[in-house]
Coordinates of C-alpha atoms and ligand atoms in Angstrom, one line a residue:
M1 CA 207.9 199.6 180.5
N2 CA 207.5 202.0 177.7
S3 CA 207.2 199.5 174.9
T4 CA 204.2 198.0 173.2
T5 CA 204.8 194.4 172.7
D6 CA 203.3 190.9 173.0
E7 CA 205.8 189.8 175.5
V8 CA 207.7 191.1 178.4
P9 CA 211.1 192.0 177.0
A10 CA 214.0 190.1 178.6
A11 CA 215.8 192.7 180.6
P12 CA 219.5 192.8 179.7
I13 CA 221.7 192.9 182.8
P14 CA 224.8 195.0 182.5
L15 CA 227.6 192.7 183.5
S16 CA 231.1 193.8 184.3
R17 CA 233.9 191.8 182.7
K18 CA 236.2 191.8 185.7
P19 CA 236.1 190.2 189.0
S20 CA 234.4 192.4 191.5
G21 CA 237.3 192.5 193.9
R22 CA 234.9 192.0 196.8
G23 CA 237.1 189.3 198.2
G24 CA 236.0 185.9 197.2
T25 CA 235.5 183.5 200.0
D26 CA 235.8 180.3 198.0
A27 CA 239.3 179.5 197.0
E28 CA 238.1 177.1 194.3
A29 CA 236.1 179.9 192.7
V30 CA 239.1 182.1 192.0
G31 CA 239.4 182.6 188.3
K32 CA 235.9 181.3 187.7
T33 CA 233.3 183.1 185.6
A34 CA 229.5 183.3 185.7
C35 CA 226.9 184.6 183.4
I36 CA 223.4 185.6 184.6
R37 CA 220.6 185.8 182.0
T38 CA 217.4 187.4 183.2
F39 CA 214.0 186.9 181.6
G40 CA 210.7 188.6 182.5
C41 CA 209.7 191.3 184.9
Q42 CA 211.5 193.8 187.1
M43 CA 211.1 191.5 190.1
N44 CA 213.4 189.1 188.2
V45 CA 215.8 191.8 187.4
H46 CA 216.0 192.6 191.1
D47 CA 216.4 188.9 192.1
S48 CA 219.2 188.7 189.5
D49 CA 220.9 191.6 191.2
R50 CA 220.8 189.7 194.5
M51 CA 222.2 186.6 192.9
R52 CA 224.9 188.7 191.2
R53 CA 226.1 189.8 194.6
M54 CA 226.2 186.2 195.8
I55 CA 228.4 185.1 192.9
Q56 CA 230.6 188.1 193.3
D57 CA 231.0 187.4 196.9
A58 CA 232.0 183.9 195.9
G59 CA 234.8 185.3 193.7
Y60 CA 233.2 184.8 190.3
A61 CA 233.9 187.3 187.6
E62 CA 230.8 188.1 185.5
V63 CA 230.9 187.6 181.8
Q64 CA 228.4 188.4 179.1
R65 CA 228.6 185.3 176.9
Y66 CA 227.7 181.8 177.8
E67 CA 230.8 180.4 176.1
D68 CA 233.0 182.5 178.5
A69 CA 231.1 181.2 181.6
D70 CA 231.8 178.3 183.9
L71 CA 228.5 178.8 185.6
V72 CA 225.3 180.0 183.8
I73 CA 222.3 181.1 185.7
L74 CA 219.0 181.5 183.9
N75 CA 216.6 183.5 186.0
T76 CA 213.3 182.8 184.3
C77 CA 209.7 183.9 183.8
Y78 CA 206.7 181.5 183.6
V79 CA 204.0 184.0 182.9
R80 CA 203.4 183.0 179.2
E81 CA 204.3 179.9 177.2
N82 CA 206.6 181.9 174.8
A83 CA 208.7 182.8 177.8
V84 CA 209.2 179.1 178.5
D85 CA 210.0 178.4 174.9
R86 CA 212.7 181.0 174.9
V87 CA 214.3 179.5 178.0
K88 CA 214.1 176.0 176.4
G89 CA 216.0 177.5 173.4
H90 CA 218.7 178.8 175.8
L91 CA 218.9 175.4 177.7
G92 CA 219.4 173.6 174.4
E93 CA 222.2 175.9 173.5
L94 CA 223.8 175.5 176.9
N95 CA 223.7 171.7 176.6
R96 CA 225.6 172.0 173.4
L97 CA 228.2 174.2 175.0
R98 CA 228.5 171.8 177.9
R99 CA 229.1 168.9 175.6
E100 CA 231.9 171.0 174.1
G101 CA 233.3 171.6 177.6
R102 CA 232.8 175.3 177.4
V103 CA 230.2 175.6 180.1
Q104 CA 230.5 173.6 183.3
R105 CA 227.3 174.2 185.3
V106 CA 223.8 175.5 184.7
A107 CA 221.4 176.8 187.2
L108 CA 217.7 177.5 186.5
T109 CA 216.1 180.0 188.9
G110 CA 213.0 182.2 189.1
C111 CA 209.4 181.4 188.2
I112 CA 210.0 178.3 186.0
G113 CA 212.2 177.0 188.8
A114 CA 209.2 177.2 191.1
A115 CA 206.8 175.5 188.7
E116 CA 206.1 171.7 188.4
E117 CA 207.5 171.8 184.9
A118 CA 211.0 172.4 186.3
R119 CA 211.4 168.7 187.2
S120 CA 211.1 167.5 183.6
L121 CA 213.3 170.4 182.4
R122 CA 215.9 169.4 184.9
E123 CA 216.0 165.9 183.4
T124 CA 215.8 166.8 179.8
Y125 CA 218.5 169.4 180.0
N126 CA 220.7 168.0 182.8
I127 CA 220.4 171.2 184.9
D128 CA 222.6 171.2 187.9
L129 CA 220.6 173.3 190.2
V130 CA 216.9 174.3 190.2
L131 CA 215.7 177.0 192.5
G132 CA 212.3 178.6 192.9
T133 CA 211.6 182.2 193.9
H134 CA 211.7 181.6 197.7
N135 CA 215.0 179.8 198.0
T136 CA 217.4 181.8 195.9
Y137 CA 219.6 181.9 199.0
E138 CA 220.5 178.3 198.2
L139 CA 222.6 179.6 195.3
A140 CA 225.0 180.9 197.9
E141 CA 225.8 177.3 199.0
F142 CA 226.0 176.1 195.4
V143 CA 228.7 178.7 194.6
G144 CA 230.7 177.8 197.7
L145 CA 229.5 180.4 200.2
P146 CA 228.4 179.4 203.7
T147 CA 224.6 178.9 203.9
M148 CA 223.1 182.3 203.9
R149 CA 219.5 182.0 204.8
E150 CA 219.4 185.1 207.0
T151 CA 221.5 187.2 204.7
Y152 CA 219.9 186.5 201.4
T153 CA 216.3 187.1 202.1
P154 CA 213.9 189.6 200.5
E155 CA 215.1 192.0 203.3
L156 CA 218.4 192.3 201.5
P157 CA 219.0 195.3 199.3
G158 CA 219.4 194.3 195.7
T159 CA 221.5 197.1 194.3
E160 CA 223.8 199.4 196.2
G161 CA 225.6 202.6 195.4
E162 CA 224.2 202.7 191.9
H163 CA 222.4 205.7 190.6
S164 CA 219.2 203.7 190.3
A165 CA 218.0 200.9 192.6
F166 CA 215.0 198.5 192.8
V167 CA 213.6 198.0 196.3
T168 CA 211.2 195.2 196.8
I169 CA 208.4 196.2 199.2
M170 CA 206.3 193.1 198.9
T171 CA 206.5 189.7 197.4
G172 CA 203.7 187.3 196.1
C173 CA 200.1 188.1 195.3
N174 CA 196.8 187.5 197.0
Y175 CA 194.7 187.7 193.8
Q176 CA 193.7 184.7 191.8
C177 CA 193.4 186.1 188.3
S178 CA 192.0 183.4 186.0
Y179 CA 195.0 183.4 183.6
C180 CA 197.8 184.0 186.0
I181 CA 200.5 181.6 187.3
V182 CA 202.2 184.2 189.5
P183 CA 200.3 183.3 192.8
T184 CA 201.4 179.7 192.3
V185 CA 205.0 180.4 191.7
R186 CA 205.5 183.5 193.9
G187 CA 203.1 182.6 196.8
R188 CA 200.9 184.8 198.9
M189 CA 201.6 188.4 199.6
V190 CA 204.3 189.2 202.2
C191 CA 204.9 192.9 203.0
R192 CA 208.1 194.3 204.2
P193 CA 208.0 196.6 207.3
M194 CA 208.1 200.3 206.6
E195 CA 211.2 201.0 208.7
S196 CA 213.1 198.3 206.8
V197 CA 212.1 199.8 203.4
V198 CA 212.8 203.4 204.4
G199 CA 216.0 202.4 206.2
E200 CA 217.3 200.7 203.1
I201 CA 216.4 203.6 200.9
E202 CA 218.2 206.0 203.3
D203 CA 221.3 203.8 203.0
L204 CA 221.0 203.7 199.2
V205 CA 220.7 207.4 198.9
S206 CA 223.6 208.1 201.1
G207 CA 225.6 205.7 198.9
G208 CA 224.7 207.7 195.8
T209 CA 221.4 206.3 194.6
R210 CA 219.4 208.9 192.8
Y211 CA 216.4 206.9 191.6
V212 CA 214.4 204.3 193.6
T213 CA 211.8 202.0 192.1
L214 CA 209.5 200.3 194.6
L215 CA 208.8 196.8 193.4
G216 CA 206.1 194.2 193.9
Q217 CA 203.5 192.2 192.0
T218 CA 200.8 194.4 193.5
V219 CA 202.7 197.2 195.2
D220 CA 199.6 199.3 196.0
A221 CA 198.3 196.3 198.1
W222 CA 201.2 196.9 200.5
R223 CA 200.1 197.2 204.1
H224 CA 201.8 196.8 207.4
Q225 CA 200.8 197.5 211.0
G226 CA 198.0 199.8 210.0
K227 CA 200.0 201.6 207.3
R228 CA 199.0 201.5 203.7
F229 CA 200.8 201.9 200.4
C230 CA 200.3 205.7 200.2
D231 CA 201.9 206.1 203.7
L232 CA 204.9 204.2 202.5
L233 CA 205.1 206.1 199.3
E234 CA 205.0 209.4 201.0
A235 CA 207.7 208.4 203.5
V236 CA 209.9 207.2 200.6
S237 CA 209.3 210.4 198.7
E238 CA 210.7 212.3 201.6
V239 CA 214.0 210.5 201.6
A240 CA 214.6 209.6 197.9
P241 CA 215.3 212.3 195.3
R242 CA 213.3 210.4 192.6
V243 CA 210.8 207.6 193.1
W244 CA 208.6 205.4 190.9
F245 CA 206.7 202.2 191.7
T246 CA 205.4 199.2 189.8
T247 CA 203.1 197.2 189.4
S248 CA 199.8 198.3 190.8
H249 CA 196.3 196.7 190.9
P250 CA 193.3 198.9 190.2
S251 CA 191.4 197.5 193.2
N252 CA 194.0 198.7 195.6
M253 CA 194.8 202.0 193.9
E254 CA 193.6 204.8 196.3
D255 CA 192.7 208.3 195.1
R256 CA 195.1 209.5 197.8
T257 CA 198.0 207.8 196.1
L258 CA 197.0 209.2 192.7
R259 CA 196.9 212.7 194.1
A260 CA 200.3 212.2 195.9
I261 CA 201.8 211.4 192.5
G262 CA 200.7 214.7 191.2
E263 CA 201.6 216.7 194.4
R264 CA 204.9 215.3 195.4
N265 CA 207.8 216.6 193.3
T266 CA 210.1 213.6 193.9
I267 CA 207.5 211.1 192.5
V268 CA 207.7 210.4 188.8
K269 CA 204.3 211.1 187.3
R270 CA 204.0 207.8 185.6
L271 CA 201.4 205.3 186.5
H272 CA 201.4 201.6 185.4
L273 CA 197.9 200.3 186.1
P274 CA 197.1 197.0 184.3
V275 CA 193.4 196.9 183.2
Q276 CA 193.5 193.6 181.2
S277 CA 190.2 194.2 179.5
G278 CA 187.6 196.9 178.9
S279 CA 184.7 194.4 179.2
D280 CA 183.0 194.0 182.6
R281 CA 182.0 190.4 181.6
M282 CA 185.7 189.5 180.9
L283 CA 186.9 191.3 184.0
K284 CA 184.5 189.1 186.0
V285 CA 185.7 185.9 184.3
M286 CA 189.3 187.0 185.0
H287 CA 188.4 187.7 188.7
R288 CA 189.9 191.2 188.5
G289 CA 187.5 192.6 191.2
Y290 CA 186.6 195.9 189.4
K291 CA 184.5 197.1 186.6
A292 CA 185.7 199.2 183.6
E293 CA 183.9 202.2 185.0
R294 CA 185.8 202.1 188.2
Y295 CA 189.0 201.9 186.3
R296 CA 188.0 204.9 184.1
R297 CA 187.3 206.8 187.3
K298 CA 190.8 206.1 188.7
I299 CA 192.3 207.3 185.5
S300 CA 190.4 210.5 185.6
V301 CA 191.7 211.1 189.1
F302 CA 195.2 210.5 187.9
R303 CA 194.8 212.7 184.8
E304 CA 193.5 215.5 187.0
A305 CA 196.3 215.0 189.6
A306 CA 199.0 214.8 187.0
P307 CA 197.8 216.2 183.7
E308 CA 201.3 215.9 182.1
G309 CA 201.8 212.4 183.5
T310 CA 202.1 209.2 181.6
L311 CA 199.8 206.2 181.9
S312 CA 200.6 202.6 180.9
T313 CA 198.7 199.4 181.2
D314 CA 198.6 195.6 180.5
I315 CA 195.9 194.2 178.2
I316 CA 195.2 190.6 177.4
V317 CA 193.6 189.7 174.1
G318 CA 192.0 186.3 173.3
H319 CA 191.3 185.2 176.9
P320 CA 188.9 182.2 176.6
G321 CA 185.4 183.4 176.0
E322 CA 186.3 186.8 174.7
T323 CA 183.7 187.9 172.2
E324 CA 183.9 190.5 169.5
E325 CA 181.7 192.7 171.7
D326 CA 184.2 192.3 174.6
H327 CA 187.0 193.3 172.3
Q328 CA 185.2 196.4 171.1
L329 CA 184.7 197.4 174.8
T330 CA 188.5 197.1 175.2
L331 CA 189.1 199.3 172.2
Q332 CA 186.7 201.8 173.6
L333 CA 188.5 201.8 176.9
V334 CA 191.8 202.3 175.1
E335 CA 190.4 205.3 173.4
D336 CA 188.9 206.7 176.5
C337 CA 191.9 206.3 178.7
G338 CA 194.4 207.5 176.1
F339 CA 197.2 205.3 177.3
D340 CA 200.8 206.5 176.7
S341 CA 201.9 203.0 176.3
A342 CA 200.7 199.4 176.9
Y343 CA 201.9 195.9 177.1
I344 CA 199.5 193.9 175.0
F345 CA 199.6 190.1 175.5
K346 CA 198.0 187.3 173.6
F347 CA 196.4 184.9 176.0
S348 CA 198.7 182.0 176.8
P349 CA 197.2 179.1 178.7
R350 CA 199.2 178.2 181.8
R351 CA 198.7 174.7 183.3
G352 CA 197.3 175.0 186.8
T353 CA 195.4 178.2 186.1
E354 CA 191.6 178.4 185.8
A355 CA 191.7 179.9 182.3
A356 CA 193.6 177.0 180.9
E357 CA 190.6 174.8 181.6
L358 CA 187.9 177.2 180.3
S359 CA 186.1 176.7 177.0
G360 CA 185.6 179.5 174.5
F361 CA 189.0 179.2 172.7
V362 CA 189.7 182.2 170.5
P363 CA 191.3 181.2 167.1
D364 CA 194.8 182.5 166.5
E365 CA 193.9 184.6 163.5
V366 CA 191.2 186.4 165.6
V367 CA 193.7 186.9 168.5
Q368 CA 196.2 188.3 166.0
R369 CA 193.7 190.8 164.5
R370 CA 192.5 191.9 168.0
F371 CA 196.1 192.3 169.1
L372 CA 196.9 194.6 166.2
E373 CA 193.7 196.6 166.7
V374 CA 194.5 197.3 170.3
L375 CA 198.1 198.0 169.4
R376 CA 197.0 200.5 166.8
G377 CA 194.6 202.2 169.3
V378 CA 197.4 202.6 171.9
E379 CA 200.0 203.8 169.4
Q380 CA 197.7 206.4 167.9
N381 CA 196.9 207.8 171.3
A382 CA 200.5 207.7 172.4
F383 CA 201.7 209.4 169.2
R384 CA 199.1 212.2 169.6
R385 CA 200.0 212.7 173.3
N386 CA 203.7 212.7 172.6
Q387 CA 203.4 215.3 169.8
R388 CA 202.1 217.7 172.4
K389 CA 205.5 217.6 174.1
V390 CA 207.4 218.9 171.0
G391 CA 208.9 222.3 171.6
R392 CA 208.9 222.0 175.4
T393 CA 211.9 222.2 177.6
E394 CA 212.2 219.4 180.1
E395 CA 214.4 218.3 183.0
I396 CA 215.6 214.8 182.0
F397 CA 217.1 212.2 184.3
I398 CA 219.8 210.3 182.4
R399 CA 219.2 206.5 182.9
H400 CA 221.8 205.2 180.4
G401 CA 224.8 207.1 179.2
A402 CA 225.4 207.8 175.5
T403 CA 226.0 204.9 173.2
E404 CA 228.1 205.1 170.0
D405 CA 225.5 207.3 168.3
G406 CA 226.0 209.9 171.1
K407 CA 222.5 209.5 172.4
A408 CA 221.7 208.9 176.0
I409 CA 218.4 207.5 177.3
G410 CA 216.6 209.5 179.9
E411 CA 213.3 210.1 181.5
T412 CA 211.2 213.2 182.0
W413 CA 209.4 213.9 185.3
S414 CA 206.2 212.9 183.5
G415 CA 207.7 209.5 182.8
H416 CA 208.4 209.8 179.1
A417 CA 211.4 208.0 177.7
V418 CA 213.7 210.4 175.8
H419 CA 216.7 210.0 173.5
V420 CA 218.9 212.9 174.0
A421 CA 222.3 213.8 172.6
T422 CA 224.5 214.4 175.6
D423 CA 227.5 212.9 177.3
A424 CA 226.0 213.5 180.8
A425 CA 226.6 210.7 183.2
P426 CA 223.9 208.2 184.2
G427 CA 222.2 209.5 187.4
S428 CA 222.5 213.2 186.4
Y429 CA 220.0 215.6 185.0
V430 CA 220.1 217.7 181.8
K431 CA 217.7 220.3 180.5
A432 CA 216.7 219.6 176.9
T433 CA 214.1 220.7 174.4
I434 CA 211.9 218.0 172.8
E435 CA 212.4 218.2 169.0
S436 CA 210.3 215.4 167.8
A437 CA 208.3 212.4 169.0
G438 CA 207.3 208.9 168.0
P439 CA 204.7 206.7 169.7
H440 CA 207.2 205.3 172.1
V441 CA 210.0 207.8 172.6
L442 CA 210.7 211.6 172.6
Y443 CA 213.8 213.0 170.9
A444 CA 215.5 216.0 172.6
R445 CA 218.4 218.4 172.1
T446 CA 220.2 219.9 175.1
N447 CA 220.0 223.7 175.4
Ligands
5AD1 N1 198.5 185.0 179.1 C1 198.8 186.3 178.6 N2 199.1 187.3 179.4 C2 199.3 187.1 180.7 N3 199.7 187.9 181.7 C3 199.8 187.2 182.8 N4 199.4 185.9 182.6 C4 199.1 185.8 181.3 C5 198.7 184.8 180.4 N5 198.5 183.5 180.9 C6 200.0 189.3 181.5 C7 199.0 190.2 182.3 C8 199.9 190.7 183.4 C9 201.2 190.8 182.8 C10 202.4 190.8 183.7 O1 201.3 189.6 182.0 O2 198.6 191.3 181.5 O3 199.5 192.0 183.9
SF4_2 FE1 198.7 187.7 188.5 FE2 196.4 189.0 189.0 FE3 198.3 188.7 190.9 FE4 198.7 190.4 188.9 S1 197.1 190.6 190.4 S2 200.2 188.9 189.7 S3 197.7 189.3 187.2 S4 197.2 187.1 190.0

């Protein structure tokens, strides 16, 4: 989440090249291969993890390239039109490979699968299986496993025994932001019981997990039997050695949670709190349910609780009706909050959302200019803040081991991404001194 971009980067899924050896249950699947491609947010990465387990259980070996795969699963995002365009590009390529006999079956899952548009895509591209976000368990049957409704539900852990794991604590969203398709494709909020979440995390930790990320569209809206998100976070921080959570909604974010981030030493001091706009008028049009001042107040509580912490956000430029004055208010908010990073999105009309029907279209060249102005504001702040880290020695959690250039990618307790020259294994910690910094990453040397 530490990049500044106009689209959510497709999360690459590390795939093994060998069969899992988990004991396939479908004789027919023996020797078969599958490739899962994930687009969009961490929820999708997590859903892909679950689907990966299903195909492994069915005896499929995972491969990286479409041309090596009998079955290709595209787990997709519907949040912006460019996400759909990218998937169409992949579907076109898959059709070609299928004509050449190199790919046998194609499944489309995730948020596009849950949208109306999936029907026409299915016809145009001859897709074999279309699944939404609530029936991914049907993939089990498709790959030759017995029907698994009970097993493959949101209750099921996505990742096991890895050094890092995503744990879904809630699905869906009860907000109705003007521009957003998520409530349509993911449905209303469903919260998972606390014992189930904590129990899963205890199991993961005893299996070797060192870093747990709590996931949901609005994680801080989690509530269950009188408990609220902060209660859950505190309980998790007692059992997991390292915890982070995403994504939050400013209307649900309690001061208590912000203070817990600062106080509890197992919680990464990194807050992702999407603001979308700095203009009260736009926030109202968007139905965000808070004003810019309230957002600023939350940020000052966070900065006080975790002065070294990192803050990121989402901002939409060019929502229908956004005036130059609204845009200036966003720039001012960017300046005041001093974000360490931000996802900046150009408004993309989604059929079925309120904003798609609104007047007040903002011309592309204006959107582009506003996008760059917000980007420049964020990067200047981020660069300035990162420079302050130079010369400090930090404890760094290694997320990805060293690549050919000898650099591993890690994270400080303040949530900064760091490139560090070390051969330490993923999941371990190293002490390193920050030597230089750019707007997005710190560069460190081990002591
Ligand atoms: N256009 C542009 N950005 C959008 N987002 C959601 N829907 C749209 C849209 N229609 C952005 C919001 C949200 C993030 C995940 O994607 O900023 O927080
Ligand atoms: Fe979409 Fe708003 Fe829900 Fe976030 S809070 S998922 S932007 S509707």
